[in-house]
PDB file of C-alpha atoms in Angstrom:
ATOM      1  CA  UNK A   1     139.370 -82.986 -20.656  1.00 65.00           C
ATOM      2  CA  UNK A   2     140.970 -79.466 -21.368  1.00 84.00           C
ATOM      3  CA  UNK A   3     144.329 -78.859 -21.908  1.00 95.00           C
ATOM      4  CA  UNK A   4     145.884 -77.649 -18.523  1.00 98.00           C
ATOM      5  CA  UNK A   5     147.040 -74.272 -20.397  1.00 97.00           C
ATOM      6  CA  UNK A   6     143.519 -73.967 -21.862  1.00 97.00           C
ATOM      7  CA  UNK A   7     141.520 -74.045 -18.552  1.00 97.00           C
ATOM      8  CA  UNK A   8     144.211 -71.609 -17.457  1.00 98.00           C
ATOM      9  CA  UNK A   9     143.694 -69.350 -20.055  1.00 97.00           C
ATOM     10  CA  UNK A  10     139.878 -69.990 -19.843  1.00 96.00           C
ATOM     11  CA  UNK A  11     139.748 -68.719 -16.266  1.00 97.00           C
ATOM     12  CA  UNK A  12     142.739 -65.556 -16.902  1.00 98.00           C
ATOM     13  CA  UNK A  13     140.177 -64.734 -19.890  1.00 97.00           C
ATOM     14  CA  UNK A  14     136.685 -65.329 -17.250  1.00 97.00           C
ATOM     15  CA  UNK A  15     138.431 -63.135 -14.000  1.00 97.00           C
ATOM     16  CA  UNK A  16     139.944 -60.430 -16.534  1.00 98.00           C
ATOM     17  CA  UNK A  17     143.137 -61.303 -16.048  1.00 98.00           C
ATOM     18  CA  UNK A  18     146.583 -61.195 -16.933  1.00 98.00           C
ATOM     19  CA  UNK A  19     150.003 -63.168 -16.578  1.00 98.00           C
ATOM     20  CA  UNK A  20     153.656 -63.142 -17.299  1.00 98.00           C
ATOM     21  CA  UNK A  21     156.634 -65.529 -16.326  1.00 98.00           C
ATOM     22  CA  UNK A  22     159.943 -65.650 -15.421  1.00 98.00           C
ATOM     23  CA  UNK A  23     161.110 -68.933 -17.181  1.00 98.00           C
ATOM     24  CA  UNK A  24     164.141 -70.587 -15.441  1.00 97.00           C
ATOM     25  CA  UNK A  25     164.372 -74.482 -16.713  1.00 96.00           C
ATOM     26  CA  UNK A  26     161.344 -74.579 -18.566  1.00 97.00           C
ATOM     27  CA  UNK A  27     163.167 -71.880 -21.391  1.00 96.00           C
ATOM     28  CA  UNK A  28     160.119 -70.733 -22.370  1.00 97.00           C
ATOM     29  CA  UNK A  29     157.851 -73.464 -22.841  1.00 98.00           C
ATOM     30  CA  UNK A  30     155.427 -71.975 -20.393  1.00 98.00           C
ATOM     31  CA  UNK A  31     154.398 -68.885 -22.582  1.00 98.00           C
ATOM     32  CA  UNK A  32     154.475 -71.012 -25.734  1.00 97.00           C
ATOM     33  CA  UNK A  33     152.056 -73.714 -24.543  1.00 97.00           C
ATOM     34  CA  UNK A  34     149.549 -70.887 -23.278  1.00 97.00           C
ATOM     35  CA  UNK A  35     150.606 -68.951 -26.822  1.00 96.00           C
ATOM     36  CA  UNK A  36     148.915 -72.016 -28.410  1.00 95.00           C
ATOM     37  CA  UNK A  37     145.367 -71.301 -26.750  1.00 96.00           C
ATOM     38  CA  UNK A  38     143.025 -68.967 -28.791  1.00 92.00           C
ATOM     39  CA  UNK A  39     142.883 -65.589 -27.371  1.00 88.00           C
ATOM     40  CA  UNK A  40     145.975 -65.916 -25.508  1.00 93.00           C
ATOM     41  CA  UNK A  41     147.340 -62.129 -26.555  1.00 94.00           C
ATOM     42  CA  UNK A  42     144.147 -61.128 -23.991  1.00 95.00           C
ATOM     43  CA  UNK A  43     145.868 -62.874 -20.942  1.00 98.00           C
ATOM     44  CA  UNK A  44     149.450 -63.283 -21.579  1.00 98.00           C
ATOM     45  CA  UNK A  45     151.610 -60.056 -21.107  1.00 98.00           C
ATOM     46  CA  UNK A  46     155.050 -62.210 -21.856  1.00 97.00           C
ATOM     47  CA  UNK A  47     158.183 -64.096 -20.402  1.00 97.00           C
ATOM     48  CA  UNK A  48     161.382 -63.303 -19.374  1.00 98.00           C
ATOM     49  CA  UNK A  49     163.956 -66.675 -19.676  1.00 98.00           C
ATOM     50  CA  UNK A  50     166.407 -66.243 -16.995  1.00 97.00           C
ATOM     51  CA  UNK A  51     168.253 -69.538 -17.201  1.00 95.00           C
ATOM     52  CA  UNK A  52     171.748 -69.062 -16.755  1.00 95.00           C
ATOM     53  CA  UNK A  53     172.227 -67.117 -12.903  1.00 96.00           C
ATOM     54  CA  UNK A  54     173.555 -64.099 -14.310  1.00 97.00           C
ATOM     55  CA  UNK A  55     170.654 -63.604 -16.179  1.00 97.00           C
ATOM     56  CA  UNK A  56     168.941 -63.997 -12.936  1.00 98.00           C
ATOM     57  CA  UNK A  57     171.320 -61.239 -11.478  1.00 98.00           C
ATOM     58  CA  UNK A  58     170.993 -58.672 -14.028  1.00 97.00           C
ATOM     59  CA  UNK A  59     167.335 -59.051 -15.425  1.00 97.00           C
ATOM     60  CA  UNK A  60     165.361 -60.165 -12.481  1.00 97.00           C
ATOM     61  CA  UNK A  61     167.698 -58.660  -9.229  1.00 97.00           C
ATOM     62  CA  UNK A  62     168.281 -62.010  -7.517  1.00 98.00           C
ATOM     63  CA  UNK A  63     170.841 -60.966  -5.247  1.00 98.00           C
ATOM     64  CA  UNK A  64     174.105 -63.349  -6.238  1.00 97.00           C
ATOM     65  CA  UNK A  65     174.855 -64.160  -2.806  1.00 98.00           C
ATOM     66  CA  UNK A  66     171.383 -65.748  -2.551  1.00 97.00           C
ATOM     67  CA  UNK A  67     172.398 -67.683  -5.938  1.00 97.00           C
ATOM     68  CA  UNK A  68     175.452 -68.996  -4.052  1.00 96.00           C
ATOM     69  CA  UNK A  69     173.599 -69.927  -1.393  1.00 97.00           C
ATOM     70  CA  UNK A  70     170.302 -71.405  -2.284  1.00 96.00           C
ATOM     71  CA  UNK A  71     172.093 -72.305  -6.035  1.00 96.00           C
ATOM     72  CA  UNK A  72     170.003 -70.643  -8.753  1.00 96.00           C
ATOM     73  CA  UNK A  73     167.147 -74.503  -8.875  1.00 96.00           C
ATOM     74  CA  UNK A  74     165.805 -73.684  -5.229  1.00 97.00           C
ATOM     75  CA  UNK A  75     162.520 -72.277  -3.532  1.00 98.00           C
ATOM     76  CA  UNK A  76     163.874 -69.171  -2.512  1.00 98.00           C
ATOM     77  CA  UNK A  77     165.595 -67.961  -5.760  1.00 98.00           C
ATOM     78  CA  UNK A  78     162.233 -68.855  -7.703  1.00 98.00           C
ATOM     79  CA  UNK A  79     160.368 -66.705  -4.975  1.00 98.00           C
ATOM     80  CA  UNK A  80     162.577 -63.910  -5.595  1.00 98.00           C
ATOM     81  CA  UNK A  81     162.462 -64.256  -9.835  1.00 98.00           C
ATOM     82  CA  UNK A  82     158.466 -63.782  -9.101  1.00 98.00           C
ATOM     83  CA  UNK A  83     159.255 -60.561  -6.966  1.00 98.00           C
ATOM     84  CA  UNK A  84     161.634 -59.204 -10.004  1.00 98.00           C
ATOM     85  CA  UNK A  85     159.336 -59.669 -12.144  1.00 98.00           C
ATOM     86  CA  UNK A  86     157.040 -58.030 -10.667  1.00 98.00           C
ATOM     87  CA  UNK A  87     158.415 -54.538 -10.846  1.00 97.00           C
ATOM     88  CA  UNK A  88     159.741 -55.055 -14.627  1.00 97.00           C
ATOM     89  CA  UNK A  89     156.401 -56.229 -16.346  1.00 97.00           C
ATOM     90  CA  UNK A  90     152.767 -55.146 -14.979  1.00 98.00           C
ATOM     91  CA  UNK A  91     150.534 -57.997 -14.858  1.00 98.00           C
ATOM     92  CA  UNK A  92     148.097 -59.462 -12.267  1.00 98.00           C
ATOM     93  CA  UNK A  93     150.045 -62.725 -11.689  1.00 98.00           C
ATOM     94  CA  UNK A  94     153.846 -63.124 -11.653  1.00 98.00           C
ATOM     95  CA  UNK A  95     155.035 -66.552 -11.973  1.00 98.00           C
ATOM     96  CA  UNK A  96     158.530 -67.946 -11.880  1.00 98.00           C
ATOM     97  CA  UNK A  97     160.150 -71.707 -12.317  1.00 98.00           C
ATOM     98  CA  UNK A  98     162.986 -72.643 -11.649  1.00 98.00           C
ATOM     99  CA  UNK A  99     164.578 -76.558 -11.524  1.00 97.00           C
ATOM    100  CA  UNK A 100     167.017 -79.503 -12.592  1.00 97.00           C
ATOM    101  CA  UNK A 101     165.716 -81.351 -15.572  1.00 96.00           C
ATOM    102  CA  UNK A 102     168.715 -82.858 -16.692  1.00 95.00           C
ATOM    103  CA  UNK A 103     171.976 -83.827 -14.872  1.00 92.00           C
ATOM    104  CA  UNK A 104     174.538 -81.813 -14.291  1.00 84.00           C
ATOM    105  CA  UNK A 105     173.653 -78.803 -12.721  1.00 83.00           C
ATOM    106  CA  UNK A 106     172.979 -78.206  -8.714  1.00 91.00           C
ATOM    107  CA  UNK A 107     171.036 -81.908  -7.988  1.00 91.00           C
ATOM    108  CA  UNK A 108     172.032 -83.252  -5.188  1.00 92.00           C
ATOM    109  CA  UNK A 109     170.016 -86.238  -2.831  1.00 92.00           C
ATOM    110  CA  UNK A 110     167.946 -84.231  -1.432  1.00 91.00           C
ATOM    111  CA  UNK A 111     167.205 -81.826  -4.553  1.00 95.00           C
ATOM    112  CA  UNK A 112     167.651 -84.726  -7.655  1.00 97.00           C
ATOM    113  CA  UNK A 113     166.954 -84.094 -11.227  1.00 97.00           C
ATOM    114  CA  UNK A 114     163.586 -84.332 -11.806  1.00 98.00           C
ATOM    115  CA  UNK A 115     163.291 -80.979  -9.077  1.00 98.00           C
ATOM    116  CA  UNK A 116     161.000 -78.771 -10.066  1.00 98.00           C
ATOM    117  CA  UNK A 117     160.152 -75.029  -8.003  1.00 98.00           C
ATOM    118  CA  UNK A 118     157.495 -72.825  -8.444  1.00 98.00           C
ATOM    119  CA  UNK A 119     156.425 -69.104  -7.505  1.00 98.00           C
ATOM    120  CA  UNK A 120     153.677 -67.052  -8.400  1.00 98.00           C
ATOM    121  CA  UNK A 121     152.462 -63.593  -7.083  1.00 98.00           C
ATOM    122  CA  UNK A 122     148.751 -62.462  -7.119  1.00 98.00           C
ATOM    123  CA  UNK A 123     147.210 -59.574  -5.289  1.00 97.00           C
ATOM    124  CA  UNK A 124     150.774 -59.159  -3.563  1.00 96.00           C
ATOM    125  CA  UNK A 125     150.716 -62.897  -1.510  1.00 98.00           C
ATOM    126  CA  UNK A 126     152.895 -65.520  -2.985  1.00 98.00           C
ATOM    127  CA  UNK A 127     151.875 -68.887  -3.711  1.00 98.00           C
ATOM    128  CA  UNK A 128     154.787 -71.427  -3.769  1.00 98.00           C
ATOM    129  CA  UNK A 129     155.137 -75.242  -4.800  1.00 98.00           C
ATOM    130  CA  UNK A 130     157.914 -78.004  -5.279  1.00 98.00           C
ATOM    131  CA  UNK A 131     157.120 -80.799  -7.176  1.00 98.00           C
ATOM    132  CA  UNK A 132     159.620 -83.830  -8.378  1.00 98.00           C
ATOM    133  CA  UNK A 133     158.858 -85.507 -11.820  1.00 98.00           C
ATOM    134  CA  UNK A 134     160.714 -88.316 -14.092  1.00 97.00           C
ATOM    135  CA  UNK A 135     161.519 -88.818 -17.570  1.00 97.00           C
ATOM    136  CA  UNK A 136     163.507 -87.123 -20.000  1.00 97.00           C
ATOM    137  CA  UNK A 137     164.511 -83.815 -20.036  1.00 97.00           C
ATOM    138  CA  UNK A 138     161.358 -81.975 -22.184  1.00 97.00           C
ATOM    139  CA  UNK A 139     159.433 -84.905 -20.427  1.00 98.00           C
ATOM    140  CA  UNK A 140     160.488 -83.487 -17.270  1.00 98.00           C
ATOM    141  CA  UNK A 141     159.573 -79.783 -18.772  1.00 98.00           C
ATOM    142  CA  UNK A 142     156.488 -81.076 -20.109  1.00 98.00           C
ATOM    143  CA  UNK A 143     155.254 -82.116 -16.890  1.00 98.00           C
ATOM    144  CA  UNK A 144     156.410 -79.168 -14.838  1.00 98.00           C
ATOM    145  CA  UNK A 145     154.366 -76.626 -17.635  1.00 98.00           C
ATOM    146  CA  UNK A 146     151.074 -78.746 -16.949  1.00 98.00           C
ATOM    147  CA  UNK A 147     151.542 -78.967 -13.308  1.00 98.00           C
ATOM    148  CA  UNK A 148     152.114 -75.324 -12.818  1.00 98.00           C
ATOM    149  CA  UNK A 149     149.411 -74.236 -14.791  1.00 98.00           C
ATOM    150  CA  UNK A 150     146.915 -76.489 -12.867  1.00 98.00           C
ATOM    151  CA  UNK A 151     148.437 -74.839  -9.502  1.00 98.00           C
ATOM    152  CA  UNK A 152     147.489 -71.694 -10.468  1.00 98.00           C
ATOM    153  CA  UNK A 153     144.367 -72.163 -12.057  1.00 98.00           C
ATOM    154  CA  UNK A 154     143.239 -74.249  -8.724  1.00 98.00           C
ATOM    155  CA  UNK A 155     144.818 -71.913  -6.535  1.00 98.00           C
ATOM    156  CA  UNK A 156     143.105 -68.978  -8.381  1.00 97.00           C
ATOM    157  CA  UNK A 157     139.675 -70.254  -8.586  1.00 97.00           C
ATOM    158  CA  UNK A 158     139.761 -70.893  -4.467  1.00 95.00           C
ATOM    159  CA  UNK A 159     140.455 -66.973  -4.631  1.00 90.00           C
TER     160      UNK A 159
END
């Protein structure tokens, strides 16, 4: 069985084309994993890591009042990292994550560590997922990389 960042890069390599991230709580780990695949430097245009909210702010243009409101780990700030990054990097997909892998930060019942939000842009709609994993905190980050590469690569081969 491939490597989820392998059939991902297999299928970015097959349509022609190409992908960059805003990286919230996985700090990066998303363009290193698909780094590792041969041929990567044809699909992957690079990655912005956002994590702290003013980095959010000033980088991406995630208004701070939305921040306040949503707290930086939620749906609607991850939707908006996707949108910033779209007009700083040209690619074909956009893709943010954001979420709580470790305690401390914005978890609360309904949004516990473990909280994981996803965003990607591709021929201007925007796909979005939430997903909720367990383990450590780079198992946590682990699981979140594999999971959102599967959702786009299923969500791009139904396109």
């Amino acid at each position: 069985m491939k490597r989820p960042e392998q059939a991902l890069a297999n299928l970015l390599k097959e349509r022609e084309l190409t992908i960059a991230f805003a990286e919230s709580m996985s700090c990066g780990l998303l363009s290193h994993k698909l780094g590792t695949v041969a041929g990567t430097s044809d699909v992957l245009i690079g990655s912005i890591v956002c994590y702290q909210p003013k980095a959010k702010i000033k980088i991406l243009k995630v208004k701070k009042s939305l921040i306040k409101k949503h707290t930086a780990e939620s749906q609607v700030v991850t939707d908006k990292l996707a949108k910033g990054l779209s007009k700083i990097i040209k690619a074909d997909i956009h893709a943010a994550i954001t979420g709580l892998s470790a305690a401390g930060g914005t978890e609360t019942k309904a949004k516990p560590v473990g909280t994981v939000f996803y965003s990607f842009i591709y021929k201007n709609k925007l796909y979005k997922l939430k997903k909720r994993f367990t383990g450590s905190p780079l198992q946590i980050k682990e699981k979140a990389c594999a999971e959102f590469f599967k959702f786009i690569t299923r969500k791009i081969k139904t396109l």
